[in-house]
PDB file of C-alpha atoms in Angstrom:
ATOM      1  CA  MET A   1      -6.616  23.468  27.147  1.00 74.00           C
ATOM      2  CA  VAL A   2      -5.984  22.645  23.492  1.00 77.00           C
ATOM      3  CA  ALA A   3      -8.344  20.284  21.685  1.00 75.00           C
ATOM      4  CA  PHE A   4      -7.455  18.546  18.449  1.00 75.00           C
ATOM      5  CA  PHE A   5     -10.201  17.593  16.062  1.00 78.00           C
ATOM      6  CA  PHE A   6      -9.420  15.203  13.207  1.00 78.00           C
ATOM      7  CA  ILE A   7     -11.847  13.733  10.717  1.00 88.00           C
ATOM      8  CA  ILE A   8     -10.529  10.318   9.716  1.00 90.00           C
ATOM      9  CA  GLY A   9     -11.860   8.260   6.828  1.00 92.00           C
ATOM     10  CA  THR A  10     -10.808   6.062   3.932  1.00 93.00           C
ATOM     11  CA  HIS A  11     -10.456   6.789   0.239  1.00 93.00           C
ATOM     12  CA  PHE A  12      -9.321   4.867  -2.833  1.00 93.00           C
ATOM     13  CA  PHE A  13      -6.661   6.769  -4.827  1.00 94.00           C
ATOM     14  CA  SER A  14      -5.707   5.770  -8.378  1.00 93.00           C
ATOM     15  CA  TRP A  15      -2.901   6.809 -10.715  1.00 94.00           C
ATOM     16  CA  GLY A  16      -1.640   6.082 -14.240  1.00 91.00           C
ATOM     17  CA  SER A  17      -3.105   6.562 -17.697  1.00 91.00           C
ATOM     18  CA  GLU A  18      -1.837   3.868 -20.063  1.00 93.00           C
ATOM     19  CA  PRO A  19      -4.380   3.081 -22.835  1.00 94.00           C
ATOM     20  CA  VAL A  20      -5.287  -0.584 -23.357  1.00 93.00           C
ATOM     21  CA  PRO A  21      -4.678  -1.758 -26.960  1.00 92.00           C
ATOM     22  CA  ASP A  22      -8.036  -3.599 -27.272  1.00 91.00           C
ATOM     23  CA  GLN A  23     -11.527  -2.089 -27.411  1.00 94.00           C
ATOM     24  CA  MET A  24     -13.811  -3.136 -24.561  1.00 93.00           C
ATOM     25  CA  ARG A  25     -17.467  -2.642 -23.568  1.00 96.00           C
ATOM     26  CA  CYS A  26     -18.330  -0.944 -20.272  1.00 95.00           C
ATOM     27  CA  GLY A  27     -20.801  -2.900 -18.149  1.00 94.00           C
ATOM     28  CA  LYS A  28     -22.314   0.300 -16.717  1.00 95.00           C
ATOM     29  CA  CYS A  29     -22.792   2.708 -19.644  1.00 95.00           C
ATOM     30  CA  GLY A  30     -22.446   0.250 -22.581  1.00 94.00           C
ATOM     31  CA  THR A  31     -19.775   2.312 -24.375  1.00 92.00           C
ATOM     32  CA  VAL A  32     -17.311   0.430 -26.579  1.00 95.00           C
ATOM     33  CA  GLY A  33     -13.946   2.146 -26.430  1.00 94.00           C
ATOM     34  CA  THR A  34     -10.303   2.143 -25.425  1.00 95.00           C
ATOM     35  CA  PHE A  35     -10.106   1.738 -21.660  1.00 96.00           C
ATOM     36  CA  VAL A  36      -7.316   3.214 -19.541  1.00 96.00           C
ATOM     37  CA  ARG A  37      -5.062   1.029 -17.372  1.00 96.00           C
ATOM     38  CA  LYS A  38      -4.535   2.394 -13.846  1.00 96.00           C
ATOM     39  CA  GLN A  39      -3.307   1.269 -10.452  1.00 96.00           C
ATOM     40  CA  GLY A  40      -4.798   2.180  -7.110  1.00 95.00           C
ATOM     41  CA  MET A  41      -4.688   1.704  -3.365  1.00 96.00           C
ATOM     42  CA  ARG A  42      -7.000   2.408  -0.396  1.00 96.00           C
ATOM     43  CA  PHE A  43      -5.669   4.770   2.288  1.00 96.00           C
ATOM     44  CA  ILE A  44      -6.704   5.983   5.724  1.00 95.00           C
ATOM     45  CA  THR A  45      -7.127   9.728   5.238  1.00 94.00           C
ATOM     46  CA  LEU A  46      -7.328  12.922   7.248  1.00 92.00           C
ATOM     47  CA  PHE A  47     -10.314  15.063   6.328  1.00 87.00           C
ATOM     48  CA  PHE A  48     -11.079  12.486   3.560  1.00 82.00           C
ATOM     49  CA  ILE A  49      -8.428  14.149   1.348  1.00 89.00           C
ATOM     50  CA  ILE A  50      -4.915  13.671   2.747  1.00 92.00           C
ATOM     51  CA  PRO A  51      -3.641  10.064   2.422  1.00 94.00           C
ATOM     52  CA  VAL A  52      -1.833   8.976   5.580  1.00 93.00           C
ATOM     53  CA  LEU A  53      -1.561   5.184   5.780  1.00 95.00           C
ATOM     54  CA  PRO A  54      -2.146   2.542   3.063  1.00 96.00           C
ATOM     55  CA  ILE A  55      -4.600  -0.149   4.124  1.00 96.00           C
ATOM     56  CA  SER A  56      -4.669  -2.298   0.967  1.00 92.00           C
ATOM     57  CA  GLY A  57      -2.253  -3.576  -1.606  1.00 94.00           C
ATOM     58  CA  ILE A  58      -1.906  -2.125  -5.088  1.00 95.00           C
ATOM     59  CA  LYS A  59      -4.813  -3.087  -7.358  1.00 96.00           C
ATOM     60  CA  ASN A  60      -4.703  -3.096 -11.169  1.00 96.00           C
ATOM     61  CA  LEU A  61      -7.712  -1.402 -12.773  1.00 96.00           C
ATOM     62  CA  LEU A  62      -9.287  -0.619 -16.131  1.00 95.00           C
ATOM     63  CA  GLN A  63     -11.282   2.633 -16.334  1.00 96.00           C
ATOM     64  CA  CYS A  64     -14.077   3.456 -18.786  1.00 95.00           C
ATOM     65  CA  PRO A  65     -13.218   6.570 -20.836  1.00 92.00           C
ATOM     66  CA  VAL A  66     -16.828   7.854 -20.760  1.00 94.00           C
ATOM     67  CA  CYS A  67     -18.364   7.208 -17.319  1.00 95.00           C
ATOM     68  CA  GLY A  68     -15.146   6.607 -15.326  1.00 93.00           C
ATOM     69  CA  THR A  69     -16.222   3.259 -13.853  1.00 95.00           C
ATOM     70  CA  LYS A  70     -13.212   1.257 -12.665  1.00 94.00           C
ATOM     71  CA  TYR A  71     -12.957  -2.523 -13.035  1.00 95.00           C
ATOM     72  CA  GLN A  72     -10.370  -4.549 -11.119  1.00 95.00           C
ATOM     73  CA  THR A  73      -8.189  -6.900 -13.199  1.00 92.00           C
ATOM     74  CA  LYS A  74      -6.237  -9.962 -12.103  1.00 84.00           C
ATOM     75  CA  SER A  75      -2.848  -8.897 -13.480  1.00 66.00           C
TER      76      SER A  75
END
C-alpha cells in the first residue's frame, strides 16, 4: 500500500521592483524613503513553498525599503 502525504497551505507571493518617484513614510518603522512598487497574489501551496493554485486576484503593493512591510494600494 502506498500512502501519499501532502502538506497544503497558503502563501502570498510578490514580484516586481519598480521604485516609486515620491518619498513616503512607513507606518511601521517610521523611515522616510523611496518605496518599491510590487504586485502579488495569494496561492494554495504544497509544503508551503510550491505555488499550485491562485486563490486571489493580483494586488498592487508598496514595500518599505527598510523593514519590508507591504501596503496595498488601490491602483
